[in-house]
Short mmCIF file of C-alpha atoms in Angstrom, two decimals:
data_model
loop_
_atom_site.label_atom_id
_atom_site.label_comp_id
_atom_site.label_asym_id
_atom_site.label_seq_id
_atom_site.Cartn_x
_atom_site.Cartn_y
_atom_site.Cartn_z
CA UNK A 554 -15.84 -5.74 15.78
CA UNK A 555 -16.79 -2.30 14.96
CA UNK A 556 -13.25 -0.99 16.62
CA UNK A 557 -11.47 -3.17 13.77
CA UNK A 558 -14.00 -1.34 11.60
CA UNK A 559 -13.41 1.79 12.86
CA UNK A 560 -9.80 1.36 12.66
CA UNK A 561 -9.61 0.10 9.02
CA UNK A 562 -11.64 2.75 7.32
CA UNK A 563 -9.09 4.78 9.16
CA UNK A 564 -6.60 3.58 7.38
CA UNK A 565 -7.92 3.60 3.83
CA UNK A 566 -8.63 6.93 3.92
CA UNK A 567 -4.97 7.11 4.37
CA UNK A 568 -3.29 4.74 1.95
CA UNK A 569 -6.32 6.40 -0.68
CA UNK A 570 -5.07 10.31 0.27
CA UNK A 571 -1.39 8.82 -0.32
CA UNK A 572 -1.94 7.07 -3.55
CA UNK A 573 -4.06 10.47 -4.80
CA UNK A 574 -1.01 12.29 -3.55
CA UNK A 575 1.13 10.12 -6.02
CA UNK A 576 -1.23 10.09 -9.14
CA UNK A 577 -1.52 13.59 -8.78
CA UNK A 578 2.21 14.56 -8.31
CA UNK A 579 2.70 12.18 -11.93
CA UNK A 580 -0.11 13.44 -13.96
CA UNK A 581 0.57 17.00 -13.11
CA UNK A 582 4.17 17.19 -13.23
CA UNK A 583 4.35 19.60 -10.36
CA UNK A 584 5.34 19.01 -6.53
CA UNK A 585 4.00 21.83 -4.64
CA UNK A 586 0.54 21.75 -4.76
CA UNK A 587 -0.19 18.08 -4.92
CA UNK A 588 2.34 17.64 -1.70
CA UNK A 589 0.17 20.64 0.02
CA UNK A 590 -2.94 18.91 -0.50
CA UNK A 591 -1.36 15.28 0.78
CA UNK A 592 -0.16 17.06 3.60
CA UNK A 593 -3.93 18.58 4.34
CA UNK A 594 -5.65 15.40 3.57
CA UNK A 595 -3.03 13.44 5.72
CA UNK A 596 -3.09 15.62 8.69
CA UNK A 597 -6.82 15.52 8.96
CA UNK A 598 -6.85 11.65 8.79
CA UNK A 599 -4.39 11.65 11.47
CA UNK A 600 -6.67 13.70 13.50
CA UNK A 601 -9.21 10.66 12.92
CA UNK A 602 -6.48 7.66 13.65
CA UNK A 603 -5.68 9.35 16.85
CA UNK A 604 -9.43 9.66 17.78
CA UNK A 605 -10.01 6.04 17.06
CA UNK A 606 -6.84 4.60 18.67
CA UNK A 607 -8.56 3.42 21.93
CA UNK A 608 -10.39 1.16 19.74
CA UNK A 609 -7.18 -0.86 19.61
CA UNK A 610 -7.59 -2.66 22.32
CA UNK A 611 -10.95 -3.63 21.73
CA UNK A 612 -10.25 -5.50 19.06
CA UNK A 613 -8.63 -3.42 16.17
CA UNK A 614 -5.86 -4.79 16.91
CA UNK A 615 -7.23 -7.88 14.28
CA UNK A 616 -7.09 -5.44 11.33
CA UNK A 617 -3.68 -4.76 12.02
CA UNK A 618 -3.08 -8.48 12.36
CA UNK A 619 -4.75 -9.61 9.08
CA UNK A 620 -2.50 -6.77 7.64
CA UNK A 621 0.35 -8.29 8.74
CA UNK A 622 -0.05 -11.21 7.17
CA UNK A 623 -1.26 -10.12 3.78
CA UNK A 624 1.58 -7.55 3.62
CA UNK A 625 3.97 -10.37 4.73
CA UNK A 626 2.54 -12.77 2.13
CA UNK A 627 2.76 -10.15 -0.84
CA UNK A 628 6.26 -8.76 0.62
CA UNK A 629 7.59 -12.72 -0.06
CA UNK A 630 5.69 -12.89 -3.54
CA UNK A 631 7.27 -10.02 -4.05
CA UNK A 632 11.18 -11.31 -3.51
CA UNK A 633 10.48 -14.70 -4.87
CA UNK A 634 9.44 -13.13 -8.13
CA UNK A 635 12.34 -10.87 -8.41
CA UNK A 636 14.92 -13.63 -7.42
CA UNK A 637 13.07 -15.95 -10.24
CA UNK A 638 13.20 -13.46 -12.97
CA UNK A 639 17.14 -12.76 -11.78
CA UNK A 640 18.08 -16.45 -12.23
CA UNK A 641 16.18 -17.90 -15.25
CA UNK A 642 17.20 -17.82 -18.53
CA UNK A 643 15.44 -17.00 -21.82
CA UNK A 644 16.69 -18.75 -24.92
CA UNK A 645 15.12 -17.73 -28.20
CA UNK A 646 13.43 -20.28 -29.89
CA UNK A 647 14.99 -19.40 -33.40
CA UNK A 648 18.15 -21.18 -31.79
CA UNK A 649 16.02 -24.85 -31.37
CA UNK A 650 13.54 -24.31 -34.59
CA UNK A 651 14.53 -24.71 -38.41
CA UNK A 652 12.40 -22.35 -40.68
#
């Protein structure tokens, strides 16, 4: 268990270094420096994935499965919702009431 561990905290260092990238690059305005200090943050963590890539066959290979599933599961949330809002209609309710 402690390669899916291992493997995981791998990974949210990651996704967190990405989404800082992001927040950074929209509350500063600017693209340079917060894209130079994803970069740095990124290409250290990399450092760390490759380092802990062994572990995948003994047993972080479940992370990545649970992953899967709960990406899969939001991905068709995600569709259904948009299809839903694309094909219902809203009526106002002035058209059914009498003031």
């Amino acid at each position: 268990m402690e390669a899916a561990y291992g493997l995981a905290i791998t990974i949210d260092m990651m996704m967190t270094s990405l989404l800082l990238g992001f927040f950074y690059r929209i509350k500063l305005h600017r693209f340079v420096l917060p894209f130079i200090g994803t970069v740095l943050l990124i290409g250290l963590e990399i450092v760390f994935l490759v380092a802990n890539l062994d572990k995948f066959a003994h047993g972080g290979w479940f992370t990545f499965l649970i992953a899967l599933v709960i990406t899969s599961i939001v991905y068709v949330l995600y569709n259904a919702d948009l299809i839903r809002h694309k094909l219902a209609r809203f009526d106002p309710v002035s058209d059914y009431t009498r003031l």
